Amino acid sequence: MSRRTCENAAVPGAGTAASPPERPAYRDGNVLRWASAYTASAVGDGIYYLALSWAAVRGGSPAEAGVVVAVSAVPRALLMLGGGVVADRVGPRRVVIGSDAARAVVVLGLAALLLAADPGLWLLAAVAVVFGVLDALFMPAVGALPPRIAPSGQLARIQGMRGLATRLATVVGAPLGGLAVAVGGPVAAFGAAGLLFALSVPLLLAVRLSPLPADASATAPAPPTTPLRDLVAGLRYVRRHRVLCPLLVVIGLSDLGFVGPLNIGLVLLADERGWGAAGMGWILAGFAVGSGAASLLLTVRGRVPRAGLVQGVAIVVGSAAIASLALVPSAAAAAAVAVVIGLLTGLNGVLCHALLQTQSDPAYLGRVTSVATLLSLGLAPLSFPVTGAAVAVWGTAPVFAASAAICAGGGVYGLLRASVRRADLPR
């Protein structure tokens, strides 16, 4: 993305202030139904992946199990942009309901097959591929729904609520999956995940939709005749938008520098220092607490003044905390640092995605969300093997410092771009 194309004019009316709604989002029954459905689906995700990992390990070698678990990432990355097109063409509510219903059928069907027979790793791999395809449809559609269920002034709160749901799913999903496996094996865990996906469907059906804001129909181009033209139009819209283009660069660099140290890097750090699984668990818990606090802040306040400036400063300071994580002497100190990392990077994350919601023309939001999700969940995880190989050569401290520099680079880039630095949320 060139500097020139990023500075082209944005869509008129994007991010303008709206009249404050009568009720905040966390008191709106319509939004709460959406949040409950999203939470059920996210917890189901956590249980499903744990059950898949357990079943794969029990059915084959560690290498084969790794392939089964990772194979869903391929269709998810390849089809994510297409999922954004589908969400904008068909409507995000239909896509979310259809994909969650399909996930329920697939996972419950897998549980039934495992109860009757032992079909082998090939079935687990096939289900993982199908699940990746459905994820590519689900994720952009979820991001495109909020403008259709709440006024623009509540979109930041909804992002905070979504962040809380994600943190809850992270904390609750794996333990529930482990409990289900302990009680009834993978069959029980897959069954629980499928029931949670099924639970989200009636909740979503009860969500009322509002028409898109008037500026969407006024600014959107004539409907393309093919999905390919829709995709090209969406990428062109992002490339020319003076806020979205550099903001997506910020998201991409921040996630690229963040996910390596806080995933594979943390495992290697805990092993190197002798902190063990318990120490790593406390560090992850600290991160979850900090990130959850950031989401709760936005949920309650609904707006952080000068959001573009705050998110940039937060990620730069948070990057310094990431670098220091490899230098602290004990697991307790590392857990305390992790709280700070979670708070600052969580604040950056919810503000970035709130700005994406409020700056985007809703007619393009599925495609905008698909680009952001591809950067976060499709490309950033490619740093995992690089991080592992680099730690083996140079050790944890230099690698954490280099990753933090990449992460900080995203924040500095956003602070240097006036369009991002001055971007704000609706009042």
Tab-separated table of C-alpha atoms in Angstrom:
chain	number	residue	atom	x	y	z
A	1	MET	CA	0.000	0.000	0.000
A	2	SER	CA	1.647	3.244	-1.121
A	3	ARG	CA	1.586	6.484	0.832
A	4	ARG	CA	-0.068	8.239	-2.070
A	5	THR	CA	-2.980	5.815	-2.365
A	6	CYS	CA	-3.492	5.745	1.397
A	7	GLU	CA	-3.902	9.526	1.471
A	8	ASN	CA	-6.638	9.683	-1.130
A	9	ALA	CA	-9.993	10.981	0.019
A	10	ALA	CA	-12.078	8.892	2.354
A	11	VAL	CA	-15.748	8.276	1.885
A	12	PRO	CA	-17.704	11.375	2.910
A	13	GLY	CA	-19.574	11.024	6.147
A	14	ALA	CA	-17.490	8.133	7.526
A	15	GLY	CA	-16.885	8.459	11.254
A	16	THR	CA	-19.195	11.431	11.714
A	17	ALA	CA	-20.726	11.995	15.106
A	18	ALA	CA	-24.121	10.519	15.836
A	19	SER	CA	-26.733	11.438	18.407
A	20	PRO	CA	-26.248	9.500	21.617
A	21	PRO	CA	-28.625	6.544	21.827
A	22	GLU	CA	-31.196	6.182	24.562
A	23	ARG	CA	-29.572	3.058	25.986
A	24	PRO	CA	-25.924	1.937	25.998
A	25	ALA	CA	-25.224	-1.262	24.083
A	26	TYR	CA	-24.745	-3.378	27.207
A	27	ARG	CA	-28.360	-2.588	28.188
A	28	ASP	CA	-29.819	-3.164	24.730
A	29	GLY	CA	-31.561	-6.547	24.542
A	30	ASN	CA	-30.954	-6.765	20.814
A	31	VAL	CA	-27.210	-6.292	21.227
A	32	LEU	CA	-27.152	-8.677	24.199
A	33	ARG	CA	-28.739	-11.408	22.071
A	34	TRP	CA	-25.997	-10.868	19.474
A	35	ALA	CA	-23.305	-10.883	22.188
A	36	SER	CA	-24.723	-14.068	23.741
A	37	ALA	CA	-24.743	-15.797	20.357
A	38	TYR	CA	-21.179	-14.697	19.664
A	39	THR	CA	-20.034	-15.867	23.116
A	40	ALA	CA	-21.663	-19.276	22.679
A	41	SER	CA	-20.019	-19.661	19.282
A	42	ALA	CA	-16.605	-18.527	20.583
A	43	VAL	CA	-16.716	-20.945	23.533
A	44	GLY	CA	-17.766	-23.678	21.103
A	45	ASP	CA	-14.685	-22.853	19.040
A	46	GLY	CA	-12.426	-23.323	22.062
A	47	ILE	CA	-13.974	-26.669	22.953
A	48	TYR	CA	-13.876	-27.855	19.327
A	49	TYR	CA	-10.162	-27.139	18.860
A	50	LEU	CA	-9.229	-28.835	22.128
A	51	ALA	CA	-11.326	-31.885	21.195
A	52	LEU	CA	-9.777	-31.957	17.722
A	53	SER	CA	-6.254	-31.811	19.168
A	54	TRP	CA	-7.000	-34.569	21.676
A	55	ALA	CA	-8.645	-36.859	19.114
A	56	ALA	CA	-5.796	-36.304	16.647
A	57	VAL	CA	-3.115	-37.057	19.246
A	58	ARG	CA	-4.930	-40.233	20.279
A	59	GLY	CA	-5.321	-41.331	16.660
A	60	GLY	CA	-1.835	-40.728	15.244
A	61	SER	CA	1.685	-39.466	15.778
A	62	PRO	CA	2.409	-35.961	17.116
A	63	ALA	CA	3.392	-34.827	13.613
A	64	GLU	CA	0.152	-36.157	12.131
A	65	ALA	CA	-1.836	-34.519	14.928
A	66	GLY	CA	-0.139	-31.202	14.170
A	67	VAL	CA	-1.120	-31.439	10.525
A	68	VAL	CA	-4.751	-32.187	11.412
A	69	VAL	CA	-4.976	-29.216	13.766
A	70	ALA	CA	-3.225	-26.809	11.364
A	71	VAL	CA	-4.984	-27.828	8.148
A	72	SER	CA	-8.036	-25.638	8.795
A	73	ALA	CA	-5.823	-22.548	8.580
A	74	VAL	CA	-5.254	-23.081	4.844
A	75	PRO	CA	-8.844	-22.655	3.568
A	76	ARG	CA	-9.453	-19.967	6.189
A	77	ALA	CA	-6.578	-17.858	4.851
A	78	LEU	CA	-7.275	-18.565	1.166
A	79	LEU	CA	-11.005	-17.865	1.364
A	80	MET	CA	-11.154	-15.057	3.939
A	81	LEU	CA	-11.391	-12.250	1.381
A	82	GLY	CA	-14.078	-14.165	-0.460
A	83	GLY	CA	-15.958	-14.499	2.823
A	84	GLY	CA	-16.048	-10.719	3.091
A	85	VAL	CA	-17.561	-10.496	-0.383
A	86	VAL	CA	-20.233	-13.040	0.532
A	87	ALA	CA	-21.098	-11.118	3.719
A	88	ASP	CA	-21.571	-7.864	1.814
A	89	ARG	CA	-23.507	-9.438	-1.064
A	90	VAL	CA	-25.790	-11.806	0.830
A	91	GLY	CA	-26.018	-9.992	4.160
A	92	PRO	CA	-23.956	-10.761	7.267
A	93	ARG	CA	-26.862	-12.078	9.364
A	94	ARG	CA	-27.667	-14.829	6.876
A	95	VAL	CA	-24.015	-15.783	6.602
A	96	VAL	CA	-23.446	-15.904	10.370
A	97	ILE	CA	-26.591	-17.968	10.966
A	98	GLY	CA	-25.826	-20.306	8.066
A	99	SER	CA	-22.199	-20.855	9.034
A	100	ASP	CA	-23.005	-21.469	12.718
A	101	ALA	CA	-25.799	-23.884	11.765
A	102	ALA	CA	-23.422	-25.687	9.401
A	103	ARG	CA	-20.741	-25.904	12.102
A	104	ALA	CA	-23.284	-27.393	14.496
A	105	VAL	CA	-24.290	-30.040	11.941
A	106	VAL	CA	-20.694	-30.908	11.035
A	107	VAL	CA	-19.404	-31.160	14.609
A	108	LEU	CA	-22.421	-33.045	15.943
A	109	GLY	CA	-22.156	-35.382	12.954
A	110	LEU	CA	-18.500	-35.995	13.791
A	111	ALA	CA	-19.442	-36.796	17.402
A	112	ALA	CA	-22.030	-39.320	16.182
A	113	LEU	CA	-19.510	-40.981	13.851
A	114	LEU	CA	-16.887	-41.217	16.598
A	115	LEU	CA	-19.497	-42.773	18.876
A	116	ALA	CA	-20.272	-45.455	16.301
A	117	ALA	CA	-16.800	-46.183	14.913
A	118	ASP	CA	-13.167	-45.086	14.693
A	119	PRO	CA	-12.932	-43.547	11.193
A	120	GLY	CA	-9.316	-42.395	11.584
A	121	LEU	CA	-7.359	-39.196	11.066
A	122	TRP	CA	-8.637	-38.658	7.530
A	123	LEU	CA	-12.111	-37.786	8.865
A	124	LEU	CA	-10.679	-35.382	11.443
A	125	ALA	CA	-8.634	-33.686	8.702
A	126	ALA	CA	-11.691	-33.434	6.428
A	127	VAL	CA	-13.745	-31.857	9.223
A	128	ALA	CA	-10.899	-29.422	9.948
A	129	VAL	CA	-10.872	-28.324	6.305
A	130	VAL	CA	-14.655	-27.809	6.282
A	131	PHE	CA	-14.393	-25.915	9.565
A	132	GLY	CA	-11.752	-23.629	8.029
A	133	VAL	CA	-14.054	-22.861	5.090
A	134	LEU	CA	-16.917	-22.022	7.463
A	135	ASP	CA	-14.596	-19.825	9.546
A	136	ALA	CA	-13.717	-17.874	6.396
A	137	LEU	CA	-17.422	-17.105	6.003
A	138	PHE	CA	-18.226	-16.550	9.674
A	139	MET	CA	-15.501	-14.095	10.692
A	140	PRO	CA	-16.082	-11.289	8.150
A	141	ALA	CA	-19.858	-11.579	8.609
A	142	VAL	CA	-19.573	-11.206	12.400
A	143	GLY	CA	-17.564	-8.026	11.876
A	144	ALA	CA	-20.170	-6.607	9.472
A	145	LEU	CA	-23.196	-7.132	11.748
A	146	PRO	CA	-22.809	-4.399	14.425
A	147	PRO	CA	-23.851	-1.405	12.246
A	148	ARG	CA	-27.080	-3.258	11.502
A	149	ILE	CA	-27.989	-3.858	15.160
A	150	ALA	CA	-26.959	-0.617	16.915
A	151	PRO	CA	-26.419	3.118	16.235
A	152	SER	CA	-22.934	4.262	15.237
A	153	GLY	CA	-22.360	5.786	18.677
A	154	GLN	CA	-22.579	2.295	20.212
A	155	LEU	CA	-20.164	0.512	17.873
A	156	ALA	CA	-17.179	1.079	20.157
A	157	ARG	CA	-19.073	-0.462	23.081
A	158	ILE	CA	-19.948	-3.462	20.917
A	159	GLN	CA	-16.267	-3.967	20.130
A	160	GLY	CA	-15.554	-3.920	23.854
A	161	MET	CA	-18.291	-6.507	24.416
A	162	ARG	CA	-16.873	-8.639	21.629
A	163	GLY	CA	-13.447	-8.440	23.265
A	164	LEU	CA	-14.929	-9.546	26.595
A	165	ALA	CA	-16.630	-12.481	24.870
A	166	THR	CA	-13.337	-13.478	23.252
A	167	ARG	CA	-11.496	-13.357	26.573
A	168	LEU	CA	-14.274	-15.339	28.262
A	169	ALA	CA	-14.076	-17.967	25.537
A	170	THR	CA	-10.299	-18.181	25.972
A	171	VAL	CA	-10.605	-18.666	29.733
A	172	VAL	CA	-13.644	-20.979	29.688
A	173	GLY	CA	-13.455	-22.882	26.390
A	174	ALA	CA	-10.350	-24.995	26.979
A	175	PRO	CA	-11.233	-25.993	30.574
A	176	LEU	CA	-14.766	-26.958	29.514
A	177	GLY	CA	-13.317	-28.939	26.629
A	178	GLY	CA	-10.892	-30.669	28.971
A	179	LEU	CA	-13.708	-31.505	31.386
A	180	ALA	CA	-15.829	-32.916	28.560
A	181	VAL	CA	-12.913	-35.038	27.320
A	182	ALA	CA	-12.274	-36.306	30.854
A	183	VAL	CA	-15.936	-37.260	31.315
A	184	GLY	CA	-16.841	-38.668	27.900
A	185	GLY	CA	-13.807	-38.437	25.620
A	186	PRO	CA	-13.704	-36.520	22.314
A	187	VAL	CA	-17.304	-37.560	21.592
A	188	ALA	CA	-18.590	-35.564	24.578
A	189	ALA	CA	-16.373	-32.575	23.752
A	190	PHE	CA	-17.432	-32.457	20.094
A	191	GLY	CA	-21.044	-32.845	21.223
A	192	ALA	CA	-20.728	-29.898	23.627
A	193	ALA	CA	-19.149	-27.719	20.935
A	194	GLY	CA	-21.875	-28.616	18.446
A	195	LEU	CA	-24.618	-27.787	20.961
A	196	LEU	CA	-23.072	-24.372	21.615
A	197	PHE	CA	-22.966	-23.633	17.882
A	198	ALA	CA	-26.602	-24.730	17.670
A	199	LEU	CA	-27.507	-22.513	20.650
A	200	SER	CA	-26.222	-19.427	18.831
A	201	VAL	CA	-28.638	-19.926	15.909
A	202	PRO	CA	-31.961	-19.116	17.672
A	203	LEU	CA	-30.280	-16.202	19.443
A	204	LEU	CA	-29.169	-14.789	16.091
A	205	LEU	CA	-32.608	-15.371	14.594
A	206	ALA	CA	-34.040	-13.191	17.379
A	207	VAL	CA	-31.697	-10.285	16.582
A	208	ARG	CA	-33.507	-7.397	14.894
A	209	LEU	CA	-31.738	-5.641	12.025
A	210	SER	CA	-31.929	-1.959	11.145
A	211	PRO	CA	-31.427	-0.534	7.643
A	212	LEU	CA	-27.902	0.501	6.794
A	213	PRO	CA	-27.101	4.170	7.473
A	214	ALA	CA	-28.122	6.455	4.656
A	215	ASP	CA	-24.550	7.294	3.681
A	216	ALA	CA	-23.916	3.665	2.722
A	217	SER	CA	-26.357	3.734	-0.166
A	218	ALA	CA	-25.246	7.188	-1.167
A	219	THR	CA	-21.535	6.462	-1.319
A	220	ALA	CA	-21.411	2.846	-2.439
A	221	PRO	CA	-20.802	2.270	-6.165
A	222	ALA	CA	-23.359	0.548	-8.349
A	223	PRO	CA	-23.584	-3.138	-7.358
A	224	PRO	CA	-20.944	-5.129	-9.264
A	225	THR	CA	-22.245	-7.888	-11.472
A	226	THR	CA	-19.800	-10.525	-10.210
A	227	PRO	CA	-18.204	-11.475	-6.869
A	228	LEU	CA	-14.776	-10.822	-8.371
A	229	ARG	CA	-15.721	-7.230	-9.150
A	230	ASP	CA	-17.073	-6.924	-5.619
A	231	LEU	CA	-13.740	-8.092	-4.256
A	232	VAL	CA	-11.770	-5.680	-6.437
A	233	ALA	CA	-14.089	-2.819	-5.479
A	234	GLY	CA	-13.616	-3.615	-1.790
A	235	LEU	CA	-9.817	-3.723	-2.030
A	236	ARG	CA	-9.853	-0.476	-4.004
A	237	TYR	CA	-12.054	1.113	-1.355
A	238	VAL	CA	-9.596	0.101	1.381
A	239	ARG	CA	-6.563	1.226	-0.632
A	240	ARG	CA	-8.000	4.688	-1.269
A	241	HIS	CA	-9.383	5.326	2.202
A	242	ARG	CA	-7.222	7.806	4.088
A	243	VAL	CA	-7.901	6.167	7.497
A	244	LEU	CA	-8.568	2.506	6.776
A	245	CYS	CA	-5.516	1.942	4.594
A	246	PRO	CA	-2.885	3.052	7.156
A	247	LEU	CA	-4.942	1.642	10.037
A	248	LEU	CA	-4.798	-1.826	8.475
A	249	VAL	CA	-1.026	-1.442	8.148
A	250	VAL	CA	-0.943	-0.675	11.889
A	251	ILE	CA	-3.021	-3.779	12.644
A	252	GLY	CA	-0.865	-5.992	10.423
A	253	LEU	CA	2.473	-4.870	11.893
A	254	SER	CA	1.203	-4.896	15.471
A	255	ASP	CA	-0.137	-8.435	15.190
A	256	LEU	CA	2.944	-9.649	13.331
A	257	GLY	CA	5.184	-8.505	16.176
A	258	PHE	CA	2.801	-9.598	18.928
A	259	VAL	CA	1.594	-13.128	18.173
A	260	GLY	CA	5.034	-14.781	17.948
A	261	PRO	CA	6.299	-13.855	21.431
A	262	LEU	CA	2.922	-14.370	23.106
A	263	ASN	CA	2.450	-17.847	21.600
A	264	ILE	CA	5.444	-19.997	20.694
A	265	GLY	CA	7.866	-17.490	22.254
A	266	LEU	CA	6.168	-17.697	25.640
A	267	VAL	CA	6.355	-21.496	25.636
A	268	LEU	CA	10.071	-21.367	24.872
A	269	LEU	CA	10.663	-18.651	27.477
A	270	ALA	CA	8.903	-20.633	30.215
A	271	ASP	CA	10.932	-23.722	29.304
A	272	GLU	CA	14.214	-21.796	29.228
A	273	ARG	CA	13.614	-20.213	32.661
A	274	GLY	CA	12.243	-23.388	34.254
A	275	TRP	CA	8.875	-21.801	35.023
A	276	GLY	CA	7.005	-24.832	33.711
A	277	ALA	CA	3.406	-25.082	32.599
A	278	ALA	CA	2.136	-23.498	35.817
A	279	GLY	CA	4.269	-20.394	35.306
A	280	MET	CA	3.180	-20.114	31.695
A	281	GLY	CA	-0.432	-20.446	32.837
A	282	TRP	CA	-0.052	-17.527	35.242
A	283	ILE	CA	1.482	-15.394	32.514
A	284	LEU	CA	-1.374	-16.199	30.134
A	285	ALA	CA	-3.840	-15.450	32.919
A	286	GLY	CA	-2.185	-12.067	33.466
A	287	PHE	CA	-2.501	-11.260	29.802
A	288	ALA	CA	-6.176	-12.275	29.827
A	289	VAL	CA	-6.865	-10.053	32.851
A	290	GLY	CA	-5.245	-7.024	31.236
A	291	SER	CA	-6.913	-7.570	27.881
A	292	GLY	CA	-10.288	-8.127	29.529
A	293	ALA	CA	-9.893	-4.901	31.506
A	294	ALA	CA	-9.286	-2.975	28.279
A	295	SER	CA	-12.407	-4.470	26.698
A	296	LEU	CA	-14.447	-3.719	29.826
A	297	LEU	CA	-13.242	-0.119	29.771
A	298	LEU	CA	-14.546	0.434	26.253
A	299	THR	CA	-17.771	-1.479	26.998
A	300	VAL	CA	-18.604	0.805	29.928
A	301	ARG	CA	-17.273	4.124	28.663
A	302	GLY	CA	-18.331	3.638	25.068
A	303	ARG	CA	-15.760	6.087	23.837
A	304	VAL	CA	-12.104	6.911	24.421
A	305	PRO	CA	-11.277	10.486	23.332
A	306	ARG	CA	-8.689	10.821	20.543
A	307	ALA	CA	-8.861	7.100	19.847
A	308	GLY	CA	-6.349	7.193	16.983
A	309	LEU	CA	-3.702	8.815	19.173
A	310	VAL	CA	-4.436	6.597	22.185
A	311	GLN	CA	-4.201	3.336	20.238
A	312	GLY	CA	-0.827	4.350	18.785
A	313	VAL	CA	0.654	5.318	22.139
A	314	ALA	CA	-0.768	2.162	23.737
A	315	ILE	CA	0.898	-0.193	21.259
A	316	VAL	CA	4.254	1.618	21.435
A	317	VAL	CA	4.334	1.410	25.241
A	318	GLY	CA	2.950	-2.136	25.122
A	319	SER	CA	5.787	-3.100	22.780
A	320	ALA	CA	8.329	-2.015	25.388
A	321	ALA	CA	6.547	-4.304	27.863
A	322	ILE	CA	6.758	-7.192	25.359
A	323	ALA	CA	10.529	-6.721	25.093
A	324	SER	CA	10.896	-6.603	28.895
A	325	LEU	CA	8.989	-9.889	29.314
A	326	ALA	CA	12.132	-11.847	28.374
A	327	LEU	CA	14.222	-9.965	30.952
A	328	VAL	CA	12.196	-10.361	34.163
A	329	PRO	CA	13.647	-12.722	36.794
A	330	SER	CA	10.588	-14.722	37.864
A	331	ALA	CA	7.268	-16.075	36.666
A	332	ALA	CA	5.429	-13.787	39.104
A	333	ALA	CA	7.128	-10.715	37.646
A	334	ALA	CA	6.422	-11.978	34.128
A	335	ALA	CA	2.724	-12.373	35.021
A	336	ALA	CA	2.641	-8.765	36.256
A	337	VAL	CA	4.254	-7.584	33.010
A	338	ALA	CA	1.731	-9.687	31.088
A	339	VAL	CA	-1.118	-7.749	32.742
A	340	VAL	CA	0.403	-4.526	31.389
A	341	ILE	CA	0.882	-6.084	27.939
A	342	GLY	CA	-2.704	-7.317	27.898
A	343	LEU	CA	-4.073	-3.950	28.988
A	344	LEU	CA	-2.133	-1.900	26.428
A	345	THR	CA	-2.291	-4.240	23.454
A	346	GLY	CA	-5.921	-5.004	24.288
A	347	LEU	CA	-6.704	-1.288	24.317
A	348	ASN	CA	-4.955	-0.937	20.968
A	349	GLY	CA	-6.904	-3.864	19.544
A	350	VAL	CA	-10.383	-2.769	20.591
A	351	LEU	CA	-9.751	0.824	19.508
A	352	CYS	CA	-8.380	-0.228	16.112
A	353	HIS	CA	-11.382	-2.423	15.412
A	354	ALA	CA	-13.792	0.192	16.751
A	355	LEU	CA	-12.243	2.674	14.317
A	356	LEU	CA	-12.600	0.140	11.504
A	357	GLN	CA	-16.298	-0.165	12.376
A	358	THR	CA	-16.970	3.560	12.539
A	359	GLN	CA	-14.782	4.695	9.645
A	360	SER	CA	-16.026	2.085	7.153
A	361	ASP	CA	-19.018	2.490	4.928
A	362	PRO	CA	-21.213	-0.386	6.207
A	363	ALA	CA	-21.773	-1.559	2.623
A	364	TYR	CA	-18.065	-2.490	2.535
A	365	LEU	CA	-17.644	-3.623	6.134
A	366	GLY	CA	-17.591	-7.365	5.383
A	367	ARG	CA	-14.698	-6.868	2.978
A	368	VAL	CA	-12.882	-4.470	5.322
A	369	THR	CA	-13.241	-6.983	8.168
A	370	SER	CA	-11.991	-9.796	5.943
A	371	VAL	CA	-8.783	-7.867	5.197
A	372	ALA	CA	-8.204	-7.141	8.894
A	373	THR	CA	-8.915	-10.763	9.848
A	374	LEU	CA	-6.609	-12.074	7.142
A	375	LEU	CA	-3.787	-9.912	8.488
A	376	SER	CA	-4.414	-11.024	12.087
A	377	LEU	CA	-5.338	-14.713	11.705
A	378	GLY	CA	-3.976	-15.551	8.278
A	379	LEU	CA	-0.589	-13.880	7.925
A	380	ALA	CA	0.546	-13.060	11.475
A	381	PRO	CA	0.678	-16.756	12.583
A	382	LEU	CA	3.336	-17.291	9.914
A	383	SER	CA	5.694	-15.751	12.470
A	384	PHE	CA	5.377	-18.846	14.709
A	385	PRO	CA	8.019	-20.988	12.953
A	386	VAL	CA	10.230	-17.938	12.405
A	387	THR	CA	10.055	-17.091	16.114
A	388	GLY	CA	10.870	-20.664	17.120
A	389	ALA	CA	13.851	-20.894	14.752
A	390	ALA	CA	15.154	-17.482	15.814
A	391	VAL	CA	14.962	-18.346	19.525
A	392	ALA	CA	16.939	-21.516	18.843
A	393	VAL	CA	19.716	-19.428	17.253
A	394	TRP	CA	19.778	-16.171	19.273
A	395	GLY	CA	17.807	-16.882	22.455
A	396	THR	CA	14.612	-15.367	23.797
A	397	ALA	CA	15.685	-11.834	24.752
A	398	PRO	CA	16.891	-10.715	21.281
A	399	VAL	CA	13.888	-12.292	19.568
A	400	PHE	CA	11.411	-10.683	21.958
A	401	ALA	CA	13.163	-7.339	21.403
A	402	ALA	CA	13.006	-7.706	17.597
A	403	SER	CA	9.330	-8.686	17.710
A	404	ALA	CA	8.593	-5.744	19.985
A	405	ALA	CA	10.330	-3.439	17.504
A	406	ILE	CA	8.043	-4.677	14.701
A	407	CYS	CA	5.025	-4.192	16.936
A	408	ALA	CA	6.163	-0.689	17.908
A	409	GLY	CA	6.785	0.069	14.234
A	410	GLY	CA	3.074	-0.342	13.602
A	411	GLY	CA	2.244	2.103	16.378
A	412	VAL	CA	4.825	4.663	15.229
A	413	TYR	CA	3.555	4.407	11.649
A	414	GLY	CA	0.021	5.159	12.839
A	415	LEU	CA	1.190	8.094	14.957
A	416	LEU	CA	3.060	9.558	11.983
A	417	ARG	CA	-0.053	9.401	9.785
A	418	ALA	CA	-2.211	12.396	10.642
A	419	SER	CA	-5.359	10.702	9.331
A	420	VAL	CA	-4.962	7.862	11.858
A	421	ARG	CA	-3.600	9.985	14.704
A	422	ARG	CA	-6.577	12.350	14.473
A	423	ALA	CA	-9.205	9.664	13.924
A	424	ASP	CA	-11.871	9.573	16.601
A	425	LEU	CA	-14.948	7.610	17.618
A	426	PRO	CA	-18.483	9.004	17.328
A	427	ARG	CA	-19.883	10.802	20.372
